[in-house]
Amino acid sequence: MTFLLGHRFLNHQSKLSRSISNASYWIYLIHVPVLIYIQIPLINTNLPVLVKFIASVVVTLLIGQISYLLLVKNTWLGALLNGRQTKRKIIQSA
C-alpha cells in the first residue's frame, strides 16, 4: 500500500527535488565540520535538547544547500560530484 502511494504521488520530477538531490553528496561531505561549528556554542546554553537538535539540523542543511548553489553547482567540483548537467526531458506519465 505504501509503495503504491509513493509511486502515485512521488513518481515525478521537479526542479526542487532535482536541486536537493544534486546537493545531497556535497552536504554529506561538509556536514560534520559545519555541525560541530554549530553545536559547540549550543553546548552551554539552557535551551531544550529538541530545540538544539532542530536548530543544528536546519542550519546545517541551509548552509549546505546555499554553499552548494553558490560555490559548487556551476564549477568543476559540481561536475565532479554530479556529472555534467544536460537538459533533461521530463517524462510525464499518463
mmCIF file with all atom_site columns, C-alpha atoms in Angstrom:
data_model
loop_
_atom_site.group_PDB
_atom_site.id
_atom_site.type_symbol
_atom_site.label_atom_id
_atom_site.label_alt_id
_atom_site.label_comp_id
_atom_site.label_asym_id
_atom_site.label_entity_id
_atom_site.label_seq_id
_atom_site.pdbx_PDB_ins_code
_atom_site.Cartn_x
_atom_site.Cartn_y
_atom_site.Cartn_z
_atom_site.occupancy
_atom_site.B_iso_or_equiv
_atom_site.pdbx_formal_charge
_atom_site.auth_seq_id
_atom_site.auth_comp_id
_atom_site.auth_asym_id
_atom_site.auth_atom_id
_atom_site.pdbx_PDB_model_num
ATOM 1  C CA . MET A 1 1  ? 0.000  0.000  0.000   1.00 0.00 ? 1  MET A CA 1
ATOM 2  C CA . THR A 1 2  ? 2.732  2.480  0.955   1.00 0.00 ? 2  THR A CA 1
ATOM 3  C CA . PHE A 1 3  ? 4.686  1.601  -2.170  1.00 0.00 ? 3  PHE A CA 1
ATOM 4  C CA . LEU A 1 4  ? 1.656  2.268  -4.344  1.00 0.00 ? 4  LEU A CA 1
ATOM 5  C CA . LEU A 1 5  ? 1.006  5.631  -2.679  1.00 0.00 ? 5  LEU A CA 1
ATOM 6  C CA . GLY A 1 6  ? 4.658  6.607  -3.090  1.00 0.00 ? 6  GLY A CA 1
ATOM 7  C CA . HIS A 1 7  ? 4.572  5.598  -6.749  1.00 0.00 ? 7  HIS A CA 1
ATOM 8  C CA . ARG A 1 8  ? 1.356  7.523  -7.307  1.00 0.00 ? 8  ARG A CA 1
ATOM 9  C CA . PHE A 1 9  ? 2.352  10.801 -5.626  1.00 0.00 ? 9  PHE A CA 1
ATOM 10 C CA . LEU A 1 10 ? 6.160  10.848 -5.791  1.00 0.00 ? 10 LEU A CA 1
ATOM 11 C CA . ASN A 1 11 ? 6.762  9.471  -9.279  1.00 0.00 ? 11 ASN A CA 1
ATOM 12 C CA . HIS A 1 12 ? 7.526  12.783 -10.963 1.00 0.00 ? 12 HIS A CA 1
ATOM 13 C CA . GLN A 1 13 ? 10.456 15.121 -11.353 1.00 0.00 ? 13 GLN A CA 1
ATOM 14 C CA . SER A 1 14 ? 10.628 18.699 -10.187 1.00 0.00 ? 14 SER A CA 1
ATOM 15 C CA . LYS A 1 15 ? 13.302 21.372 -10.057 1.00 0.00 ? 15 LYS A CA 1
ATOM 16 C CA . LEU A 1 16 ? 13.204 21.356 -6.257  1.00 0.00 ? 16 LEU A CA 1
ATOM 17 C CA . SER A 1 17 ? 13.732 17.597 -5.915  1.00 0.00 ? 17 SER A CA 1
ATOM 18 C CA . ARG A 1 18 ? 16.489 17.700 -8.553  1.00 0.00 ? 18 ARG A CA 1
ATOM 19 C CA . SER A 1 19 ? 18.264 20.527 -6.697  1.00 0.00 ? 19 SER A CA 1
ATOM 20 C CA . ILE A 1 20 ? 18.064 18.737 -3.351  1.00 0.00 ? 20 ILE A CA 1
ATOM 21 C CA . SER A 1 21 ? 19.244 15.507 -4.941  1.00 0.00 ? 21 SER A CA 1
ATOM 22 C CA . ASN A 1 22 ? 22.227 17.166 -6.617  1.00 0.00 ? 22 ASN A CA 1
ATOM 23 C CA . ALA A 1 23 ? 23.269 18.905 -3.396  1.00 0.00 ? 23 ALA A CA 1
ATOM 24 C CA . SER A 1 24 ? 22.986 15.786 -1.228  1.00 0.00 ? 24 SER A CA 1
ATOM 25 C CA . TYR A 1 25 ? 26.530 14.475 -1.746  1.00 0.00 ? 25 TYR A CA 1
ATOM 26 C CA . TRP A 1 26 ? 28.037 17.924 -1.141  1.00 0.00 ? 26 TRP A CA 1
ATOM 27 C CA . ILE A 1 27 ? 26.030 18.248 2.079   1.00 0.00 ? 27 ILE A CA 1
ATOM 28 C CA . TYR A 1 28 ? 27.167 14.765 3.112   1.00 0.00 ? 28 TYR A CA 1
ATOM 29 C CA . LEU A 1 29 ? 30.802 15.795 2.631   1.00 0.00 ? 29 LEU A CA 1
ATOM 30 C CA . ILE A 1 30 ? 30.651 19.061 4.595   1.00 0.00 ? 30 ILE A CA 1
ATOM 31 C CA . HIS A 1 31 ? 28.053 18.345 7.275   1.00 0.00 ? 31 HIS A CA 1
ATOM 32 C CA . VAL A 1 32 ? 30.368 17.141 10.051  1.00 0.00 ? 32 VAL A CA 1
ATOM 33 C CA . PRO A 1 33 ? 32.574 20.262 10.343  1.00 0.00 ? 33 PRO A CA 1
ATOM 34 C CA . VAL A 1 34 ? 29.546 22.529 9.899   1.00 0.00 ? 34 VAL A CA 1
ATOM 35 C CA . LEU A 1 35 ? 27.585 20.620 12.516  1.00 0.00 ? 35 LEU A CA 1
ATOM 36 C CA . ILE A 1 36 ? 30.457 20.776 15.008  1.00 0.00 ? 36 ILE A CA 1
ATOM 37 C CA . TYR A 1 37 ? 30.831 24.522 14.410  1.00 0.00 ? 37 TYR A CA 1
ATOM 38 C CA . ILE A 1 38 ? 27.123 24.986 15.142  1.00 0.00 ? 38 ILE A CA 1
ATOM 39 C CA . GLN A 1 39 ? 26.878 22.642 18.132  1.00 0.00 ? 39 GLN A CA 1
ATOM 40 C CA . ILE A 1 40 ? 29.902 23.865 20.119  1.00 0.00 ? 40 ILE A CA 1
ATOM 41 C CA . PRO A 1 41 ? 28.251 27.202 21.042  1.00 0.00 ? 41 PRO A CA 1
ATOM 42 C CA . LEU A 1 42 ? 24.978 25.404 21.865  1.00 0.00 ? 42 LEU A CA 1
ATOM 43 C CA . ILE A 1 43 ? 26.568 23.131 24.492  1.00 0.00 ? 43 ILE A CA 1
ATOM 44 C CA . ASN A 1 44 ? 26.418 25.628 27.346  1.00 0.00 ? 44 ASN A CA 1
ATOM 45 C CA . THR A 1 45 ? 23.008 27.117 26.589  1.00 0.00 ? 45 THR A CA 1
ATOM 46 C CA . ASN A 1 46 ? 19.899 26.356 28.604  1.00 0.00 ? 46 ASN A CA 1
ATOM 47 C CA . LEU A 1 47 ? 17.802 25.563 25.545  1.00 0.00 ? 47 LEU A CA 1
ATOM 48 C CA . PRO A 1 48 ? 15.898 22.273 25.470  1.00 0.00 ? 48 PRO A CA 1
ATOM 49 C CA . VAL A 1 49 ? 17.659 19.443 23.673  1.00 0.00 ? 49 VAL A CA 1
ATOM 50 C CA . LEU A 1 50 ? 14.972 19.232 20.999  1.00 0.00 ? 50 LEU A CA 1
ATOM 51 C CA . VAL A 1 51 ? 15.426 22.932 20.142  1.00 0.00 ? 51 VAL A CA 1
ATOM 52 C CA . LYS A 1 52 ? 19.204 22.456 19.887  1.00 0.00 ? 52 LYS A CA 1
ATOM 53 C CA . PHE A 1 53 ? 18.719 19.436 17.638  1.00 0.00 ? 53 PHE A CA 1
ATOM 54 C CA . ILE A 1 54 ? 16.257 21.135 15.304  1.00 0.00 ? 54 ILE A CA 1
ATOM 55 C CA . ALA A 1 55 ? 18.406 24.280 15.097  1.00 0.00 ? 55 ALA A CA 1
ATOM 56 C CA . SER A 1 56 ? 21.510 22.216 14.319  1.00 0.00 ? 56 SER A CA 1
ATOM 57 C CA . VAL A 1 57 ? 19.812 20.218 11.571  1.00 0.00 ? 57 VAL A CA 1
ATOM 58 C CA . VAL A 1 58 ? 18.076 23.168 9.922   1.00 0.00 ? 58 VAL A CA 1
ATOM 59 C CA . VAL A 1 59 ? 21.111 25.465 9.955   1.00 0.00 ? 59 VAL A CA 1
ATOM 60 C CA . THR A 1 60 ? 23.403 22.694 8.697   1.00 0.00 ? 60 THR A CA 1
ATOM 61 C CA . LEU A 1 61 ? 21.073 21.909 5.805   1.00 0.00 ? 61 LEU A CA 1
ATOM 62 C CA . LEU A 1 62 ? 20.666 25.592 4.943   1.00 0.00 ? 62 LEU A CA 1
ATOM 63 C CA . ILE A 1 63 ? 24.425 26.183 4.933   1.00 0.00 ? 63 ILE A CA 1
ATOM 64 C CA . GLY A 1 64 ? 24.947 23.043 2.861   1.00 0.00 ? 64 GLY A CA 1
ATOM 65 C CA . GLN A 1 65 ? 22.297 23.900 0.280   1.00 0.00 ? 65 GLN A CA 1
ATOM 66 C CA . ILE A 1 66 ? 23.303 27.566 -0.027  1.00 0.00 ? 66 ILE A CA 1
ATOM 67 C CA . SER A 1 67 ? 27.008 26.748 -0.272  1.00 0.00 ? 67 SER A CA 1
ATOM 68 C CA . TYR A 1 68 ? 26.232 24.182 -2.963  1.00 0.00 ? 68 TYR A CA 1
ATOM 69 C CA . LEU A 1 69 ? 24.208 26.673 -5.006  1.00 0.00 ? 69 LEU A CA 1
ATOM 70 C CA . LEU A 1 70 ? 26.763 29.493 -4.670  1.00 0.00 ? 70 LEU A CA 1
ATOM 71 C CA . LEU A 1 71 ? 30.110 27.686 -4.606  1.00 0.00 ? 71 LEU A CA 1
ATOM 72 C CA . VAL A 1 72 ? 29.772 24.252 -6.178  1.00 0.00 ? 72 VAL A CA 1
ATOM 73 C CA . LYS A 1 73 ? 26.887 23.850 -8.627  1.00 0.00 ? 73 LYS A CA 1
ATOM 74 C CA . ASN A 1 74 ? 28.357 25.535 -11.728 1.00 0.00 ? 74 ASN A CA 1
ATOM 75 C CA . THR A 1 75 ? 32.013 24.678 -11.117 1.00 0.00 ? 75 THR A CA 1
ATOM 76 C CA . TRP A 1 76 ? 34.302 21.773 -11.904 1.00 0.00 ? 76 TRP A CA 1
ATOM 77 C CA . LEU A 1 77 ? 33.522 20.418 -8.422  1.00 0.00 ? 77 LEU A CA 1
ATOM 78 C CA . GLY A 1 78 ? 29.821 20.282 -9.241  1.00 0.00 ? 78 GLY A CA 1
ATOM 79 C CA . ALA A 1 79 ? 30.615 18.396 -12.441 1.00 0.00 ? 79 ALA A CA 1
ATOM 80 C CA . LEU A 1 80 ? 32.820 16.015 -10.460 1.00 0.00 ? 80 LEU A CA 1
ATOM 81 C CA . LEU A 1 81 ? 30.142 15.351 -7.816  1.00 0.00 ? 81 LEU A CA 1
ATOM 82 C CA . ASN A 1 82 ? 27.092 15.148 -10.101 1.00 0.00 ? 82 ASN A CA 1
ATOM 83 C CA . GLY A 1 83 ? 28.382 14.667 -13.622 1.00 0.00 ? 83 GLY A CA 1
ATOM 84 C CA . ARG A 1 84 ? 27.857 17.135 -16.406 1.00 0.00 ? 84 ARG A CA 1
ATOM 85 C CA . GLN A 1 85 ? 24.486 18.820 -16.378 1.00 0.00 ? 85 GLN A CA 1
ATOM 86 C CA . THR A 1 86 ? 22.463 18.317 -19.522 1.00 0.00 ? 86 THR A CA 1
ATOM 87 C CA . LYS A 1 87 ? 18.953 19.409 -20.260 1.00 0.00 ? 87 LYS A CA 1
ATOM 88 C CA . ARG A 1 88 ? 16.663 16.574 -19.290 1.00 0.00 ? 88 ARG A CA 1
ATOM 89 C CA . LYS A 1 89 ? 13.242 15.913 -20.666 1.00 0.00 ? 89 LYS A CA 1
ATOM 90 C CA . ILE A 1 90 ? 10.612 15.475 -18.010 1.00 0.00 ? 90 ILE A CA 1
ATOM 91 C CA . ILE A 1 91 ? 8.706  12.298 -18.708 1.00 0.00 ? 91 ILE A CA 1
ATOM 92 C CA . GLN A 1 92 ? 5.025  12.648 -17.954 1.00 0.00 ? 92 GLN A CA 1
ATOM 93 C CA . SER A 1 93 ? 3.174  9.506  -17.110 1.00 0.00 ? 93 SER A CA 1
ATOM 94 C CA . ALA A 1 94 ? -0.374 9.020  -18.296 1.00 0.00 ? 94 ALA A CA 1
#
